[in-house]
Coordinates of N, CA and C in Angstrom, one line a residue:
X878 N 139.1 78.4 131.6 CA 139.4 79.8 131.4 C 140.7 80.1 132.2
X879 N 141.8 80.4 131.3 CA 143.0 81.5 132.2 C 143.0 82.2 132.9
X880 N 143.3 82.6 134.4 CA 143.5 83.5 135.1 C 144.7 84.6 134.5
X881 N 145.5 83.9 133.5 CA 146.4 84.5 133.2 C 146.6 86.4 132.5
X882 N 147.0 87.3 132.9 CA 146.4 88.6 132.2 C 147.1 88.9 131.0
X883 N 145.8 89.8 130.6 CA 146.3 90.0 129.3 C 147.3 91.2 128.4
X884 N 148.5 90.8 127.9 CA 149.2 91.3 127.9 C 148.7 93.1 126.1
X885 N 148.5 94.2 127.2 CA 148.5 95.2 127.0 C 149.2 96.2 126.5
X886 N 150.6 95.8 126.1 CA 151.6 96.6 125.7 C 150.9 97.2 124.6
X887 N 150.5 96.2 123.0 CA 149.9 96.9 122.0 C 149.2 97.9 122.5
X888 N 147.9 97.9 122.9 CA 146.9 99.1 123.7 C 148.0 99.8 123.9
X889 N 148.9 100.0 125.1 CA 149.6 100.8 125.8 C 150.0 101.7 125.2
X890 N 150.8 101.1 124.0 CA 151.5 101.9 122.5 C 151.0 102.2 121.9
X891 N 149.5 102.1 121.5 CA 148.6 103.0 120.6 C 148.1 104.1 121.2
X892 N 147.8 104.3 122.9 CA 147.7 105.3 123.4 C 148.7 106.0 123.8
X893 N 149.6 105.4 124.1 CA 150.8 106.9 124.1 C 151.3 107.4 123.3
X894 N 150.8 106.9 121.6 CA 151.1 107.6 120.3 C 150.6 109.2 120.8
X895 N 151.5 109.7 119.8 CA 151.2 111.3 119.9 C 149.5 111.7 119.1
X896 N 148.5 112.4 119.4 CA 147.3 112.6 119.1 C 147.3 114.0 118.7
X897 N 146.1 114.1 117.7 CA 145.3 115.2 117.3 C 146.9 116.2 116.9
X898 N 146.4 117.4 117.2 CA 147.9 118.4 116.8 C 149.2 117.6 116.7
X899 N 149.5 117.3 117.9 CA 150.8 116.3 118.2 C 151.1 115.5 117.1
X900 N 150.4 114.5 116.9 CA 150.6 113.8 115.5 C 151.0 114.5 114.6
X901 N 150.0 115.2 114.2 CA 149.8 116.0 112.5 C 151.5 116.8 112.7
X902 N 151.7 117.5 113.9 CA 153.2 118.1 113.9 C 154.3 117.2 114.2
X903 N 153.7 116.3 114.5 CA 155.5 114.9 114.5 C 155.4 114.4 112.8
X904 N 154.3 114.3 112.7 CA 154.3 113.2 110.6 C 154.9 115.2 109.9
X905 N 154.2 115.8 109.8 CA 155.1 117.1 109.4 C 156.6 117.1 109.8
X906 N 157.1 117.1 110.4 CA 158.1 117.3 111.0 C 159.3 116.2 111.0
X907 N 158.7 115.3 110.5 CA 159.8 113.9 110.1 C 160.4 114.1 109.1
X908 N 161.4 113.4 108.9 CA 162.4 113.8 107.4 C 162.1 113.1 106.5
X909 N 161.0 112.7 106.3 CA 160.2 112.6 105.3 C 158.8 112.4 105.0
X910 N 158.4 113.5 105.2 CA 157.0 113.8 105.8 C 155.8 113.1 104.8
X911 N 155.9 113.4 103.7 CA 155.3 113.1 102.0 C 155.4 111.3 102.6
X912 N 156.6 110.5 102.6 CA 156.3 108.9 103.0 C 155.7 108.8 104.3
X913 N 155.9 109.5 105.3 CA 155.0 108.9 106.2 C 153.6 108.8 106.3
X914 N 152.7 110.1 105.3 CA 151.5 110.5 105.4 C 151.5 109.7 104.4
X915 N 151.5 109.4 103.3 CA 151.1 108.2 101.9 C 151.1 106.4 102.6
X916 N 151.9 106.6 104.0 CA 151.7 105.4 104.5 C 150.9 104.9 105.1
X917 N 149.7 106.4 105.5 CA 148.9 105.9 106.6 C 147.7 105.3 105.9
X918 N 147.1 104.7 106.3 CA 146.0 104.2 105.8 C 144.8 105.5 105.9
X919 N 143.9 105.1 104.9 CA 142.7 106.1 105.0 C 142.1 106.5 106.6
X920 N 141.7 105.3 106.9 CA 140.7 105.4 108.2 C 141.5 106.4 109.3
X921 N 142.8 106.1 109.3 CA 144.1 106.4 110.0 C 144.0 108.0 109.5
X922 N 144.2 108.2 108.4 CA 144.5 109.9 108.0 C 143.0 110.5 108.4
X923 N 142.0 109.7 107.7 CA 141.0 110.5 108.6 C 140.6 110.8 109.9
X924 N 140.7 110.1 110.8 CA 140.7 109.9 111.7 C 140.9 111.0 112.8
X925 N 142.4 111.4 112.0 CA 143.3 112.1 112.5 C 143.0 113.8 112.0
X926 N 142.7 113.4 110.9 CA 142.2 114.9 110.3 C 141.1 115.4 111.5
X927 N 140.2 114.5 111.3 CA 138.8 114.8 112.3 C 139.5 114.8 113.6
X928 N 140.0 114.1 114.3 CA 140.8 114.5 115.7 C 141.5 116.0 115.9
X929 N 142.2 116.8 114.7 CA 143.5 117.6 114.9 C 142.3 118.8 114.6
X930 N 141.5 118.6 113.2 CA 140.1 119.3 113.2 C 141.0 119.6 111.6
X931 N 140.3 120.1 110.3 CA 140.3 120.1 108.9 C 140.9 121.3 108.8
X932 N 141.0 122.9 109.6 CA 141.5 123.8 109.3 C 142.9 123.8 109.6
X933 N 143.3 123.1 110.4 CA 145.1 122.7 110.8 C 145.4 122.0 110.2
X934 N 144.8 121.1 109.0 CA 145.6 119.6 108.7 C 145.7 120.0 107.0
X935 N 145.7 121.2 106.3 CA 146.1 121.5 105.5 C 147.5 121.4 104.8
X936 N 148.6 121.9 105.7 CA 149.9 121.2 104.8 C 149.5 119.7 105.2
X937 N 149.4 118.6 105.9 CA 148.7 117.3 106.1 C 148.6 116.8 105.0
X938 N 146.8 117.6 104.3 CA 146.6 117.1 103.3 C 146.7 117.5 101.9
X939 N 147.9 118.3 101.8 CA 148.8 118.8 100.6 C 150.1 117.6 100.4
X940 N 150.2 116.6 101.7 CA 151.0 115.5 101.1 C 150.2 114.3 101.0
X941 N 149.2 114.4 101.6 CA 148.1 112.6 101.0 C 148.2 112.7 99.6
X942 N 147.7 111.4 99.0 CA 147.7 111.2 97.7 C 146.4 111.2 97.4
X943 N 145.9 111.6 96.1 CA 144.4 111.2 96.1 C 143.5 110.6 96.1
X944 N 144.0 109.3 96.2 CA 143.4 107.9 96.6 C 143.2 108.1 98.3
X945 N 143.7 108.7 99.4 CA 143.8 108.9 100.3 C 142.6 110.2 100.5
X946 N 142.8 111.3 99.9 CA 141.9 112.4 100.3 C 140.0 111.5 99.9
X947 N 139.9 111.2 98.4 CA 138.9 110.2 98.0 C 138.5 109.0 99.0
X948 N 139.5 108.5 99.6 CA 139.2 107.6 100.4 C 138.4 108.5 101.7
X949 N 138.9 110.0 102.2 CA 138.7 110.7 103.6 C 136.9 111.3 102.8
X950 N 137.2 111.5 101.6 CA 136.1 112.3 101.2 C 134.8 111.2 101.3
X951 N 134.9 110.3 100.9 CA 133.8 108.9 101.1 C 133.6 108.7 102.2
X952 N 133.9 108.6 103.4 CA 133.3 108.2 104.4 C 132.7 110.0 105.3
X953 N 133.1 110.8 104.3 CA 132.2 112.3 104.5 C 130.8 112.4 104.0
X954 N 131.3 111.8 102.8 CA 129.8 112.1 102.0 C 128.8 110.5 102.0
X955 N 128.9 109.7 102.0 CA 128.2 108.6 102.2 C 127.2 108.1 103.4
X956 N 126.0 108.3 103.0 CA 125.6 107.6 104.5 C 124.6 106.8 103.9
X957 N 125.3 105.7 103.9 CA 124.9 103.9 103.9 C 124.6 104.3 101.9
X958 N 123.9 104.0 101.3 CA 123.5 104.1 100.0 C 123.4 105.8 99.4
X959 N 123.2 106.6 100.7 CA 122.8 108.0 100.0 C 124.2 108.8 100.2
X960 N 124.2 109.7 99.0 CA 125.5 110.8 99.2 C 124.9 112.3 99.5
X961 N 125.5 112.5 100.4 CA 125.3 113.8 101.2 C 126.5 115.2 100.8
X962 N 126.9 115.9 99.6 CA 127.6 115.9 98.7 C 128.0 117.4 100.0
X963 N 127.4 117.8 100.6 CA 127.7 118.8 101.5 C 129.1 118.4 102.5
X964 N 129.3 117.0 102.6 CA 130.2 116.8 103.7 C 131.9 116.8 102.7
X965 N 131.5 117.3 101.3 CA 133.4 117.1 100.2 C 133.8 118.7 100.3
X966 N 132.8 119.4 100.9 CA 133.1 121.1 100.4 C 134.0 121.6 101.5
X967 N 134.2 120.9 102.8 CA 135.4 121.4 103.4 C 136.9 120.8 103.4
X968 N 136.7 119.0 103.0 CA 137.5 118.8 102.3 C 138.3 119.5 101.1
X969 N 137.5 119.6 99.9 CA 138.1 120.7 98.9 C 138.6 121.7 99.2
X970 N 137.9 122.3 99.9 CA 138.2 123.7 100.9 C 139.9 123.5 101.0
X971 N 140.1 122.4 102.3 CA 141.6 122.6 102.4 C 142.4 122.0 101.4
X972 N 141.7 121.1 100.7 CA 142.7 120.8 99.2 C 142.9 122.0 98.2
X973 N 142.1 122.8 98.3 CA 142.1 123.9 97.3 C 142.8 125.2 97.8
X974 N 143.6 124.7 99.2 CA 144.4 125.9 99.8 C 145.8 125.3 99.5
X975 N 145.8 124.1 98.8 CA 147.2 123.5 98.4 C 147.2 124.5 96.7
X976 N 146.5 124.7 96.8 CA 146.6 125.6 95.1 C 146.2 125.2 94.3
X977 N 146.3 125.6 92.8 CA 145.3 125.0 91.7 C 145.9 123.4 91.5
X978 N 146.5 123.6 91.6 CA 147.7 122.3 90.7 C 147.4 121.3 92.0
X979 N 147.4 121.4 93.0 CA 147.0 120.3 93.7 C 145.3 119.7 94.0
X980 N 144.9 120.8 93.6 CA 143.3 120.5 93.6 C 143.0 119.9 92.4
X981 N 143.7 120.2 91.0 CA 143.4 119.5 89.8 C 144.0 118.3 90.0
X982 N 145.2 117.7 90.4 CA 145.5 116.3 90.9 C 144.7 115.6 91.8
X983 N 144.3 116.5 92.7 CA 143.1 115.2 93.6 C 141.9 115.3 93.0
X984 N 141.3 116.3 92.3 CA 139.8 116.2 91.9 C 140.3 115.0 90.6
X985 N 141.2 115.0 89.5 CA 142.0 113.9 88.6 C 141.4 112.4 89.5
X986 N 141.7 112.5 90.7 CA 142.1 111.0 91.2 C 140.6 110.1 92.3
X987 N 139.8 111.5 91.6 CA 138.2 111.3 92.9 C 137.6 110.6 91.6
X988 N 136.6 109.8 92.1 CA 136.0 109.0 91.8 C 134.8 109.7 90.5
X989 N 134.8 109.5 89.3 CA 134.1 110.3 88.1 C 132.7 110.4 88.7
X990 N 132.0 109.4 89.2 CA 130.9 109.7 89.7 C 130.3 110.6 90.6
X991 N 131.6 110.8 91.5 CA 131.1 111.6 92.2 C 131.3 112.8 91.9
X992 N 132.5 113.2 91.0 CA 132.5 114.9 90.6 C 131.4 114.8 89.8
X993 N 130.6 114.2 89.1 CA 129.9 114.2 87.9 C 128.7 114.6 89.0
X994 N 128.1 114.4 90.3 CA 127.2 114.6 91.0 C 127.5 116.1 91.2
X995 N 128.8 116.1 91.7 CA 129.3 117.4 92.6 C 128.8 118.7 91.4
X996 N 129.4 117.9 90.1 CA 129.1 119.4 88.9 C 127.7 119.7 88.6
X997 N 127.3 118.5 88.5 CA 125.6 118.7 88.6 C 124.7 119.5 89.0
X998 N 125.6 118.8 91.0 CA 125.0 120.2 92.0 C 125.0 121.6 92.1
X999 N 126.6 121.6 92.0 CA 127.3 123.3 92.3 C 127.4 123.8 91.0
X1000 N 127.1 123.4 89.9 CA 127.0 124.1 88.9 C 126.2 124.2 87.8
X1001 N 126.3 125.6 86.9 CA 125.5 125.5 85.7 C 126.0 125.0 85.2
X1002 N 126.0 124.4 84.0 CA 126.6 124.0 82.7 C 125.8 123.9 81.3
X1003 N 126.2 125.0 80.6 CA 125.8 125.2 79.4 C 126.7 123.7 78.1
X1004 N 125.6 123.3 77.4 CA 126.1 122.5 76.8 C 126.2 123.1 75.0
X1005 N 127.3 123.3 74.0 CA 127.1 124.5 73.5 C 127.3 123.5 72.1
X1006 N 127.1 122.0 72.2 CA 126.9 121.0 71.3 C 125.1 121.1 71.0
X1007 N 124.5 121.2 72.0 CA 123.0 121.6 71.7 C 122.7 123.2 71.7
X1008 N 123.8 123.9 71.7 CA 123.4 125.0 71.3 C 122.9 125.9 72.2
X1009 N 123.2 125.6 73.4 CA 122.9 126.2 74.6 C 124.2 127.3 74.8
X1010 N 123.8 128.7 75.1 CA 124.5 129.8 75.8 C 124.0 130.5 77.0
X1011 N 124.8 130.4 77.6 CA 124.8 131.5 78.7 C 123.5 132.5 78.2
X1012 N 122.7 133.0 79.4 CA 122.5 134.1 78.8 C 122.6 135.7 79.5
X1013 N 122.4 136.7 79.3 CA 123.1 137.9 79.1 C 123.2 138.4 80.7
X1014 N 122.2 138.0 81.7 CA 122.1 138.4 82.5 C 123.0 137.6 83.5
X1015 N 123.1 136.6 83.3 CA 124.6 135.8 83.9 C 125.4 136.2 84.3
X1016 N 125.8 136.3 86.0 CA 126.7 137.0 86.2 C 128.4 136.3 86.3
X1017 N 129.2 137.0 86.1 CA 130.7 136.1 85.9 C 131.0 135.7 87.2
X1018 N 131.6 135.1 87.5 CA 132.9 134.5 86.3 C 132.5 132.9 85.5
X1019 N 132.1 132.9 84.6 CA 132.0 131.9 83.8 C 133.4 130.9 83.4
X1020 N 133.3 129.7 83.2 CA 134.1 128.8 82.4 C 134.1 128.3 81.5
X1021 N 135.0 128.1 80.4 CA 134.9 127.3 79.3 C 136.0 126.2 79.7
X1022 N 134.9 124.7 79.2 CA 136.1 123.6 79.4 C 137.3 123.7 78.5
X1023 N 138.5 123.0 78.3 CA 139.4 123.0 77.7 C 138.6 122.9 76.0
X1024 N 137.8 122.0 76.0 CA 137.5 121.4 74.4 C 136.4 122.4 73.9
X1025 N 135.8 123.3 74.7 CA 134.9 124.7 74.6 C 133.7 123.7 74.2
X1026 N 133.6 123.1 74.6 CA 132.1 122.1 74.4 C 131.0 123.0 75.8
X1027 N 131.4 122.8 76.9 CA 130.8 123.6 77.8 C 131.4 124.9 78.2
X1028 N 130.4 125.7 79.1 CA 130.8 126.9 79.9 C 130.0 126.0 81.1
X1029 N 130.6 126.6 82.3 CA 130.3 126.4 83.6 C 130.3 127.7 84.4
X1030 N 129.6 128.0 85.1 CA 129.2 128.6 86.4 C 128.9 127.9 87.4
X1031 N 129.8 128.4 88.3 CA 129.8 127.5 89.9 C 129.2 128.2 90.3
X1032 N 128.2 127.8 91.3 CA 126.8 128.4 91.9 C 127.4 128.9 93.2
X1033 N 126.7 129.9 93.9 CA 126.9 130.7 95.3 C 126.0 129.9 96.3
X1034 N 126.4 130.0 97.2 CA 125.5 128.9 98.4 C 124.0 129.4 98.3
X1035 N 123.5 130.9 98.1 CA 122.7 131.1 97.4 C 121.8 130.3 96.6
X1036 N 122.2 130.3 94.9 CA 121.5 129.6 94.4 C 121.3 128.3 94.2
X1037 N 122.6 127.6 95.0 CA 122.6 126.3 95.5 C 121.1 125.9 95.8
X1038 N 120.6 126.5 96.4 CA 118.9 126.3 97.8 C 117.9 126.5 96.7
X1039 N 118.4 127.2 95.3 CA 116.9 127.8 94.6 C 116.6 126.2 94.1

């Protein structure tokens, strides 16, 4: 065995990286902010989201790509074989403060299975191929999909529990 020590620079440099806020406002603030955040790896953007905290890292994650938010949303909702569908709603949350158009791009780029759970949970869905309607006591705001095959009502944290 070497007495010889072990050379620490790597460590050194990963800790005097800039952390939590610091980060999130140096990768903002570079002159090209959109490539540096599509560079980071998942574990890395999460990481960092959960470090800086989810309600600050909104312009952040108005530049990840979807494969990146999907990647932050999986290791939220997963625990070992079971999905815990409660840990994507604050995710969304700050994706859906990027505006419609970026929320329909990342929910586009999430995994079918899992919105197909998410709709299941948080919503009604009238199917109007079997002849299913809303009915009258329904309160709005209702949706019709593009192909008017369904209407949808997103459920209130309310009837979420019934």
């Amino acid at each position: 065995m070497s007495d010889q020590p072990v050379p620490l620079s790597r460590f050194r440099a990963a800790l005097a990286r800039p952390r939590g806020h610091k980060r999130v406002e140096a990768l903002l603030s570079s002159d090209d902010a959109a490539a540096q955040v599509e560079a980071l790896d998942i574990p890395d953007l999460y990481f960092l989201v959960k470090d800086a905290g989810l309600a600050d890292c909104y312009e952040l994650l108005a530049l990840a790509t979807p494969e990146q938010v999907q990647g932050c949303i999986d290791l939220d909702v997963w625990e070992r074989d079971q999905v815990q569908l409660e840990g994507a709603k604050p995710w969304l949350a700050a994706i859906m403060d990027g505006g419609f158009e970026r929320l329909g791009r990342v929910w586009r780029g999430l995994d079918p299975e899992l919105t197909s759970l998410m709709l299941a949970r948080w919503c009604r869905i009238w199917d109007h191929s079997l002849g299913e309607e809303p009915e009258d006591d329904v309160e709005a705001p209702l949706y019709a999909t593009v192909d008017t095959f369904f209407t949808l009502k997103v459920m209130s944290e309310r009837e979420d529990d019934v």
